[in-house]
Structure formats: C-alpha cells, structure tokens
Amino acid sequence: SYVVTQPPSVSVAPGQTATISCGGYNIGHIGVHWYQKKSGQAPVLVVHDNTDRPSGIPDRISGSSSEDTATLTIRGVEAGDEADYYCQVWDTSDDQPVFGGGTTLSVL
Amino acid sequence: QALLQESGPGLVKPSETLSLTCSVSGVSFGTQIRAWVRQPPGQGLEWIGYIYSSGSTSYNPSLRSRVSMSMDPTKNQFSLKLTSVTSADTAVYFCARLNSNHVDFWGQGTLVTVSS
C-alpha cells in the first residue's frame, strides 16, 4: 500500500512562511489534498488536487508538488494557523484514501 | 449550509458493537461517496471506509473484518457498525462526504470511548 510521510512538527515565527512537506513515491503524479485540523474541531480542506483552494481559503495558503514531494505553503503565518496539517492521496492499488501522519504547525 | 451530524452512544463496552449514524442536511450526495474517518486520542486521522451511492462499500483492510456500512437515502442518513471493539477503537469518529478523491464536507465528530 502507498505510504506518505510528513514531518511531525514545523515551527515558524508570526509573519514568516511555513512549509509542510508530504513525501511519497511519484507523489507529484497523483493528486494530493491537504487538511487543517484544529483541536476539537473537524478537519478543513485547504488545498485539493495539489494546488486548488476551496472557496474561503485565503491565497496565502498554497500547494505545490514535484516528483516525490508535495508541499503546503502558508505565507504570513498567524497564530490562528496553529493546527495539525494532514496530506492525503488516493491509493489506487487498494482503492483507498491514505493520510499522512500529520504535521503540527507551531507559531512561535 | 452543509451539515453532517454524527449520533450514537458515546460509551461502548469491550467486545460489543459500536454503531453510529450520520444525518445529512443542506448538501446533496448525488454520486458522491459517504465515508467514515476516525482519530484516536493523540494520533492521526485514519480512514475506516466508504460507501458508494450504489451501496457498494470499501473498507480499510485493517478493519475490514469488523466494519460494515449502510445508508438510507430516504432519511438522508448513513451508518457505521464496528464489531468486537477494544480500547484501541476509542476515537473521535467523523462522517464525511468524499468528492472525487478528497473530503469536502465533514461532520463535527463524536467521541466514542470503549470501556467497561
């Protein structure tokens, strides 16, 4: 089954840029989706299909991908961005979604 | 406004069956897929499985022997059953709508604790 790998944590100062990676074999060739998960709340889709933002998601949040890594970038980080971020892909071999382990974003 | 609401017992005894229902309003599922996801305390998100509008299902292989899902479109509801639960099944359970291959709507989640 397909495995996606995320760093456990990322820390940035307010106003700086946070980058959260999601690694997987040839991940640049499949759709990657990103969710923001705050404690006690439901996840929120922030990027789908590598680069598309749902309505209501600010453009300081963006997604990109290359050969084996997808990246979620948050510019001008605010205290309200503190959350866990999960990437997700579709494993066609199992016909199942797969989540990364999640990355905790801390705003210093 | 889309609303998915999970309901069911918050406490289940070990070896018994966990049963949850998701009630949907404000959004049409059409051909989209109904899904269940859980998050154990202090851990990440885990797919449980999903059910197509046709009624066919697909389950996480690690849970397949214990999971079943069903739906009642006339009531705008779909359900999850997980048998022979243990403490490892203690988690917040989310119902969701899969749009193509990602989730675009989530329920608020409900905590289910497995304990005697």
PDB file of C-alpha atoms in Angstrom:
ATOM      1  CA  SER A   1       0.000   0.000   0.000  1.00  0.00           C
ATOM      2  CA  TYR A   2       1.046   3.572  -0.630  1.00  0.00           C
ATOM      3  CA  VAL A   3       2.884   5.386   2.146  1.00  0.00           C
ATOM      4  CA  VAL A   4       3.049   9.146   2.622  1.00  0.00           C
ATOM      5  CA  THR A   5       5.458  10.733   5.063  1.00  0.00           C
ATOM      6  CA  GLN A   6       5.175  14.054   6.858  1.00  0.00           C
ATOM      7  CA  PRO A   7       7.498  15.700   9.391  1.00  0.00           C
ATOM      8  CA  PRO A   8       5.981  15.549  12.885  1.00  0.00           C
ATOM      9  CA  SER A   9       6.336  19.243  13.526  1.00  0.00           C
ATOM     10  CA  VAL A  10       7.164  22.595  11.992  1.00  0.00           C
ATOM     11  CA  SER A  11       7.705  25.842  13.890  1.00  0.00           C
ATOM     12  CA  VAL A  12       7.703  29.358  12.483  1.00  0.00           C
ATOM     13  CA  ALA A  13       7.537  32.888  13.805  1.00  0.00           C
ATOM     14  CA  PRO A  14       4.475  35.022  13.101  1.00  0.00           C
ATOM     15  CA  GLY A  15       4.602  36.650   9.703  1.00  0.00           C
ATOM     16  CA  GLN A  16       7.045  34.124   8.331  1.00  0.00           C
ATOM     17  CA  THR A  17       6.431  31.336   5.813  1.00  0.00           C
ATOM     18  CA  ALA A  18       5.712  27.775   6.848  1.00  0.00           C
ATOM     19  CA  THR A  19       6.344  24.872   4.521  1.00  0.00           C
ATOM     20  CA  ILE A  20       4.993  21.410   5.282  1.00  0.00           C
ATOM     21  CA  SER A  21       6.124  18.507   3.168  1.00  0.00           C
ATOM     22  CA  CYS A  22       4.415  15.272   2.185  1.00  0.00           C
ATOM     23  CA  GLY A  23       6.658  12.639   0.686  1.00  0.00           C
ATOM     24  CA  GLY A  24       5.756   9.619  -1.371  1.00  0.00           C
ATOM     25  CA  TYR A  25       6.892   7.708  -4.420  1.00  0.00           C
ATOM     26  CA  ASN A  26       5.958   9.670  -7.544  1.00  0.00           C
ATOM     27  CA  ILE A  27       3.584  11.776  -5.480  1.00  0.00           C
ATOM     28  CA  GLY A  28       3.974  14.585  -7.995  1.00  0.00           C
ATOM     29  CA  HIS A  29       1.989  12.488 -10.448  1.00  0.00           C
ATOM     30  CA  ILE A  30      -1.062  11.937  -8.239  1.00  0.00           C
ATOM     31  CA  GLY A  31      -3.482  14.285  -6.575  1.00  0.00           C
ATOM     32  CA  VAL A  32      -2.546  15.483  -3.119  1.00  0.00           C
ATOM     33  CA  HIS A  33      -5.037  17.059  -0.745  1.00  0.00           C
ATOM     34  CA  TRP A  34      -4.378  18.971   2.449  1.00  0.00           C
ATOM     35  CA  TYR A  35      -6.496  19.372   5.573  1.00  0.00           C
ATOM     36  CA  GLN A  36      -6.142  21.674   8.543  1.00  0.00           C
ATOM     37  CA  LYS A  37      -7.187  20.079  11.831  1.00  0.00           C
ATOM     38  CA  LYS A  38      -7.541  22.153  14.988  1.00  0.00           C
ATOM     39  CA  SER A  39      -8.035  20.532  18.344  1.00  0.00           C
ATOM     40  CA  GLY A  40     -11.654  19.677  18.994  1.00  0.00           C
ATOM     41  CA  GLN A  41     -12.755  20.628  15.508  1.00  0.00           C
ATOM     42  CA  ALA A  42     -13.427  18.816  12.274  1.00  0.00           C
ATOM     43  CA  PRO A  43     -10.735  18.882   9.603  1.00  0.00           C
ATOM     44  CA  VAL A  44     -10.989  21.581   6.975  1.00  0.00           C
ATOM     45  CA  LEU A  45      -9.927  21.058   3.374  1.00  0.00           C
ATOM     46  CA  VAL A  46      -7.426  23.793   2.496  1.00  0.00           C
ATOM     47  CA  VAL A  47      -5.975  22.504  -0.780  1.00  0.00           C
ATOM     48  CA  HIS A  48      -7.156  19.788  -3.147  1.00  0.00           C
ATOM     49  CA  ASP A  49      -5.649  18.283  -6.261  1.00  0.00           C
ATOM     50  CA  ASN A  50      -2.193  19.638  -5.437  1.00  0.00           C
ATOM     51  CA  THR A  51      -2.878  23.338  -5.943  1.00  0.00           C
ATOM     52  CA  ASP A  52      -6.607  24.159  -5.838  1.00  0.00           C
ATOM     53  CA  ARG A  53      -8.052  26.099  -2.925  1.00  0.00           C
ATOM     54  CA  PRO A  54     -11.686  25.731  -1.872  1.00  0.00           C
ATOM     55  CA  SER A  55     -13.646  28.943  -1.615  1.00  0.00           C
ATOM     56  CA  GLY A  56     -12.969  30.771   1.614  1.00  0.00           C
ATOM     57  CA  ILE A  57      -9.383  29.596   1.945  1.00  0.00           C
ATOM     58  CA  PRO A  58      -7.031  32.600   1.804  1.00  0.00           C
ATOM     59  CA  ASP A  59      -4.490  32.770  -1.006  1.00  0.00           C
ATOM     60  CA  ARG A  60      -1.620  32.893   1.464  1.00  0.00           C
ATOM     61  CA  ILE A  61      -2.169  29.124   1.687  1.00  0.00           C
ATOM     62  CA  SER A  62      -0.970  27.253  -1.381  1.00  0.00           C
ATOM     63  CA  GLY A  63       0.052  23.810  -2.518  1.00  0.00           C
ATOM     64  CA  SER A  64       2.637  22.530  -4.931  1.00  0.00           C
ATOM     65  CA  SER A  65       4.228  19.243  -5.868  1.00  0.00           C
ATOM     66  CA  SER A  66       7.308  17.817  -7.516  1.00  0.00           C
ATOM     67  CA  GLU A  67       8.498  14.302  -8.227  1.00  0.00           C
ATOM     68  CA  ASP A  68       8.416  12.744  -4.762  1.00  0.00           C
ATOM     69  CA  THR A  69       7.283  15.615  -2.556  1.00  0.00           C
ATOM     70  CA  ALA A  70       4.149  17.691  -2.201  1.00  0.00           C
ATOM     71  CA  THR A  71       4.341  20.909  -0.213  1.00  0.00           C
ATOM     72  CA  LEU A  72       1.827  23.044   1.635  1.00  0.00           C
ATOM     73  CA  THR A  73       2.998  26.635   1.999  1.00  0.00           C
ATOM     74  CA  ILE A  74       1.478  29.160   4.388  1.00  0.00           C
ATOM     75  CA  ARG A  75       2.732  32.709   3.946  1.00  0.00           C
ATOM     76  CA  GLY A  76       2.390  35.375   6.605  1.00  0.00           C
ATOM     77  CA  VAL A  77       1.713  32.808   9.309  1.00  0.00           C
ATOM     78  CA  GLU A  78      -0.713  33.885  12.030  1.00  0.00           C
ATOM     79  CA  ALA A  79      -1.425  32.482  15.472  1.00  0.00           C
ATOM     80  CA  GLY A  80      -4.708  31.148  14.089  1.00  0.00           C
ATOM     81  CA  ASP A  81      -2.794  28.885  11.712  1.00  0.00           C
ATOM     82  CA  GLU A  82      -1.624  26.722  14.597  1.00  0.00           C
ATOM     83  CA  ALA A  83      -3.049  23.303  13.824  1.00  0.00           C
ATOM     84  CA  ASP A  84      -2.237  19.834  12.600  1.00  0.00           C
ATOM     85  CA  TYR A  85      -1.985  19.540   8.846  1.00  0.00           C
ATOM     86  CA  TYR A  86      -2.601  16.272   7.011  1.00  0.00           C
ATOM     87  CA  CYS A  87      -1.884  15.384   3.434  1.00  0.00           C
ATOM     88  CA  GLN A  88      -3.997  12.749   1.727  1.00  0.00           C
ATOM     89  CA  VAL A  89      -3.716  10.832  -1.518  1.00  0.00           C
ATOM     90  CA  TRP A  90      -5.680   8.039  -3.177  1.00  0.00           C
ATOM     91  CA  ASP A  91      -4.002   4.648  -3.225  1.00  0.00           C
ATOM     92  CA  THR A  92      -5.205   3.145  -6.472  1.00  0.00           C
ATOM     93  CA  SER A  93      -3.803  -0.284  -5.623  1.00  0.00           C
ATOM     94  CA  ASP A  94      -6.053  -0.599  -2.571  1.00  0.00           C
ATOM     95  CA  ASP A  95      -8.684   1.824  -3.868  1.00  0.00           C
ATOM     96  CA  GLN A  96      -8.457   3.608  -0.545  1.00  0.00           C
ATOM     97  CA  PRO A  97      -7.554   7.078   0.656  1.00  0.00           C
ATOM     98  CA  VAL A  98      -4.319   7.356   2.588  1.00  0.00           C
ATOM     99  CA  PHE A  99      -3.469  10.019   5.129  1.00  0.00           C
ATOM    100  CA  GLY A 100      -0.038  11.186   6.088  1.00  0.00           C
ATOM    101  CA  GLY A 101       0.774  11.076   9.783  1.00  0.00           C
ATOM    102  CA  GLY A 102       0.155  14.778  10.197  1.00  0.00           C
ATOM    103  CA  THR A 103       2.379  17.766  10.929  1.00  0.00           C
ATOM    104  CA  THR A 104       1.862  20.046  13.895  1.00  0.00           C
ATOM    105  CA  LEU A 105       2.426  23.676  12.978  1.00  0.00           C
ATOM    106  CA  SER A 106       3.509  25.791  15.925  1.00  0.00           C
ATOM    107  CA  VAL A 107       3.614  29.570  15.734  1.00  0.00           C
ATOM    108  CA  LEU A 108       6.385  30.794  17.976  1.00  0.00           C
TER     109      LEU A 108
ATOM    110  CA  GLN B   1     -25.160  25.242   4.510  1.00  0.00           C
ATOM    111  CA  ALA B   2     -23.965  21.657   4.559  1.00  0.00           C
ATOM    112  CA  LEU B   3     -24.395  19.830   7.836  1.00  0.00           C
ATOM    113  CA  LEU B   4     -23.300  16.317   8.696  1.00  0.00           C
ATOM    114  CA  GLN B   5     -24.088  15.205  12.224  1.00  0.00           C
ATOM    115  CA  GLU B   6     -22.884  12.026  13.874  1.00  0.00           C
ATOM    116  CA  SER B   7     -25.010  10.376  16.545  1.00  0.00           C
ATOM    117  CA  GLY B   8     -24.725   7.301  18.684  1.00  0.00           C
ATOM    118  CA  PRO B   9     -23.564   6.053  22.081  1.00  0.00           C
ATOM    119  CA  GLY B  10     -20.518   7.760  23.498  1.00  0.00           C
ATOM    120  CA  LEU B  11     -19.582   4.717  25.555  1.00  0.00           C
ATOM    121  CA  VAL B  12     -19.340   1.145  24.320  1.00  0.00           C
ATOM    122  CA  LYS B  13     -18.233  -1.904  26.293  1.00  0.00           C
ATOM    123  CA  PRO B  14     -15.339  -4.027  25.094  1.00  0.00           C
ATOM    124  CA  SER B  15     -16.345  -6.835  22.709  1.00  0.00           C
ATOM    125  CA  GLU B  16     -19.608  -5.089  21.858  1.00  0.00           C
ATOM    126  CA  THR B  17     -20.627  -3.317  18.671  1.00  0.00           C
ATOM    127  CA  LEU B  18     -20.114   0.379  18.004  1.00  0.00           C
ATOM    128  CA  SER B  19     -22.975   1.876  15.993  1.00  0.00           C
ATOM    129  CA  LEU B  20     -23.055   5.397  14.630  1.00  0.00           C
ATOM    130  CA  THR B  21     -25.367   7.252  12.296  1.00  0.00           C
ATOM    131  CA  CYS B  22     -24.627  10.304  10.187  1.00  0.00           C
ATOM    132  CA  SER B  23     -27.532  12.602   9.390  1.00  0.00           C
ATOM    133  CA  VAL B  24     -27.085  14.867   6.402  1.00  0.00           C
ATOM    134  CA  SER B  25     -28.778  18.138   5.569  1.00  0.00           C
ATOM    135  CA  GLY B  26     -28.090  21.064   3.290  1.00  0.00           C
ATOM    136  CA  VAL B  27     -25.994  19.080   0.828  1.00  0.00           C
ATOM    137  CA  SER B  28     -26.762  16.516  -1.780  1.00  0.00           C
ATOM    138  CA  PHE B  29     -24.616  13.457  -2.020  1.00  0.00           C
ATOM    139  CA  GLY B  30     -25.699  12.604  -5.512  1.00  0.00           C
ATOM    140  CA  THR B  31     -22.987  10.344  -6.805  1.00  0.00           C
ATOM    141  CA  GLN B  32     -20.515  11.387  -4.134  1.00  0.00           C
ATOM    142  CA  ILE B  33     -19.337   8.908  -1.595  1.00  0.00           C
ATOM    143  CA  ARG B  34     -20.159   8.651   2.089  1.00  0.00           C
ATOM    144  CA  ALA B  35     -17.204   7.996   4.324  1.00  0.00           C
ATOM    145  CA  TRP B  36     -16.122   7.442   7.906  1.00  0.00           C
ATOM    146  CA  VAL B  37     -12.823   8.584   9.404  1.00  0.00           C
ATOM    147  CA  ARG B  38     -11.597   8.335  12.974  1.00  0.00           C
ATOM    148  CA  GLN B  39      -8.920   9.895  15.131  1.00  0.00           C
ATOM    149  CA  PRO B  40      -7.747   8.061  18.259  1.00  0.00           C
ATOM    150  CA  PRO B  41      -6.626  10.317  21.106  1.00  0.00           C
ATOM    151  CA  GLY B  42      -3.222  11.830  20.369  1.00  0.00           C
ATOM    152  CA  GLN B  43      -2.988  10.133  16.981  1.00  0.00           C
ATOM    153  CA  GLY B  44      -3.601  10.977  13.358  1.00  0.00           C
ATOM    154  CA  LEU B  45      -6.560  10.564  11.039  1.00  0.00           C
ATOM    155  CA  GLU B  46      -7.468   7.054   9.932  1.00  0.00           C
ATOM    156  CA  TRP B  47      -9.798   6.004   7.149  1.00  0.00           C
ATOM    157  CA  ILE B  48     -12.444   3.478   8.164  1.00  0.00           C
ATOM    158  CA  GLY B  49     -14.149   3.082   4.816  1.00  0.00           C
ATOM    159  CA  TYR B  50     -16.703   4.445   2.433  1.00  0.00           C
ATOM    160  CA  ILE B  51     -19.962   3.580   0.728  1.00  0.00           C
ATOM    161  CA  TYR B  52     -20.953   4.481  -2.807  1.00  0.00           C
ATOM    162  CA  SER B  53     -24.382   5.774  -3.733  1.00  0.00           C
ATOM    163  CA  SER B  54     -24.970   2.326  -5.262  1.00  0.00           C
ATOM    164  CA  GLY B  55     -24.498   0.784  -1.826  1.00  0.00           C
ATOM    165  CA  SER B  56     -21.221  -0.927  -2.579  1.00  0.00           C
ATOM    166  CA  THR B  57     -18.540  -0.459   0.040  1.00  0.00           C
ATOM    167  CA  SER B  58     -14.811  -0.335   0.506  1.00  0.00           C
ATOM    168  CA  TYR B  59     -13.176  -0.752   3.906  1.00  0.00           C
ATOM    169  CA  ASN B  60      -9.758  -0.153   5.400  1.00  0.00           C
ATOM    170  CA  PRO B  61      -8.062  -3.571   5.206  1.00  0.00           C
ATOM    171  CA  SER B  62      -7.032  -3.307   8.840  1.00  0.00           C
ATOM    172  CA  LEU B  63     -10.675  -3.042   9.921  1.00  0.00           C
ATOM    173  CA  ARG B  64     -12.406  -4.951   7.142  1.00  0.00           C
ATOM    174  CA  SER B  65     -13.307  -7.998   9.206  1.00  0.00           C
ATOM    175  CA  ARG B  66     -15.182  -5.868  11.761  1.00  0.00           C
ATOM    176  CA  VAL B  67     -16.706  -2.996   9.767  1.00  0.00           C
ATOM    177  CA  SER B  68     -19.948  -2.602   7.917  1.00  0.00           C
ATOM    178  CA  MET B  69     -21.568   0.473   6.433  1.00  0.00           C
ATOM    179  CA  SER B  70     -25.040   1.104   5.155  1.00  0.00           C
ATOM    180  CA  MET B  71     -27.155   4.018   4.050  1.00  0.00           C
ATOM    181  CA  ASP B  72     -30.755   5.137   3.884  1.00  0.00           C
ATOM    182  CA  PRO B  73     -31.070   7.850   1.231  1.00  0.00           C
ATOM    183  CA  THR B  74     -34.750   8.356   2.051  1.00  0.00           C
ATOM    184  CA  LYS B  75     -33.724   9.545   5.507  1.00  0.00           C
ATOM    185  CA  ASN B  76     -30.504  11.254   4.336  1.00  0.00           C
ATOM    186  CA  GLN B  77     -28.581   9.030   6.722  1.00  0.00           C
ATOM    187  CA  PHE B  78     -25.741   6.575   6.586  1.00  0.00           C
ATOM    188  CA  SER B  79     -24.376   4.321   9.277  1.00  0.00           C
ATOM    189  CA  LEU B  80     -21.288   2.626  10.626  1.00  0.00           C
ATOM    190  CA  LYS B  81     -21.016  -0.570  12.638  1.00  0.00           C
ATOM    191  CA  LEU B  82     -17.783  -1.803  14.157  1.00  0.00           C
ATOM    192  CA  THR B  83     -17.921  -5.129  15.955  1.00  0.00           C
ATOM    193  CA  SER B  84     -15.818  -6.632  18.737  1.00  0.00           C
ATOM    194  CA  VAL B  85     -14.454  -3.279  19.856  1.00  0.00           C
ATOM    195  CA  THR B  86     -11.459  -2.859  22.130  1.00  0.00           C
ATOM    196  CA  SER B  87      -9.867   0.146  23.773  1.00  0.00           C
ATOM    197  CA  ALA B  88      -7.914   0.671  20.543  1.00  0.00           C
ATOM    198  CA  ASP B  89     -11.199   1.706  18.921  1.00  0.00           C
ATOM    199  CA  THR B  90     -11.605   4.643  21.275  1.00  0.00           C
ATOM    200  CA  ALA B  91     -11.560   7.641  18.967  1.00  0.00           C
ATOM    201  CA  VAL B  92     -13.386  10.632  17.603  1.00  0.00           C
ATOM    202  CA  TYR B  93     -15.433   9.353  14.676  1.00  0.00           C
ATOM    203  CA  PHE B  94     -16.191  11.637  11.739  1.00  0.00           C
ATOM    204  CA  CYS B  95     -18.640  11.126   8.936  1.00  0.00           C
ATOM    205  CA  ALA B  96     -17.764  12.830   5.686  1.00  0.00           C
ATOM    206  CA  ARG B  97     -18.512  13.315   2.022  1.00  0.00           C
ATOM    207  CA  LEU B  98     -15.909  12.200  -0.447  1.00  0.00           C
ATOM    208  CA  ASN B  99     -15.920  14.360  -3.560  1.00  0.00           C
ATOM    209  CA  SER B 100     -13.918  12.546  -6.195  1.00  0.00           C
ATOM    210  CA  ASN B 101     -10.911  11.533  -4.088  1.00  0.00           C
ATOM    211  CA  HIS B 102     -10.915  14.051  -1.263  1.00  0.00           C
ATOM    212  CA  VAL B 103     -13.263  15.059   1.561  1.00  0.00           C
ATOM    213  CA  ASP B 104     -15.107  18.301   1.044  1.00  0.00           C
ATOM    214  CA  PHE B 105     -17.583  18.101   3.930  1.00  0.00           C
ATOM    215  CA  TRP B 106     -17.031  16.758   7.439  1.00  0.00           C
ATOM    216  CA  GLY B 107     -19.230  16.126  10.418  1.00  0.00           C
ATOM    217  CA  GLN B 108     -18.162  17.714  13.693  1.00  0.00           C
ATOM    218  CA  GLY B 109     -17.116  14.346  15.067  1.00  0.00           C
ATOM    219  CA  THR B 110     -18.266  12.302  18.025  1.00  0.00           C
ATOM    220  CA  LEU B 111     -16.112  10.753  20.725  1.00  0.00           C
ATOM    221  CA  VAL B 112     -16.665   7.067  21.304  1.00  0.00           C
ATOM    222  CA  THR B 113     -14.967   5.555  24.324  1.00  0.00           C
ATOM    223  CA  VAL B 114     -14.593   1.816  24.695  1.00  0.00           C
ATOM    224  CA  SER B 115     -14.584   0.931  28.369  1.00  0.00           C
ATOM    225  CA  SER B 116     -16.313  -1.391  30.778  1.00  0.00           C
TER     226      SER B 116
END
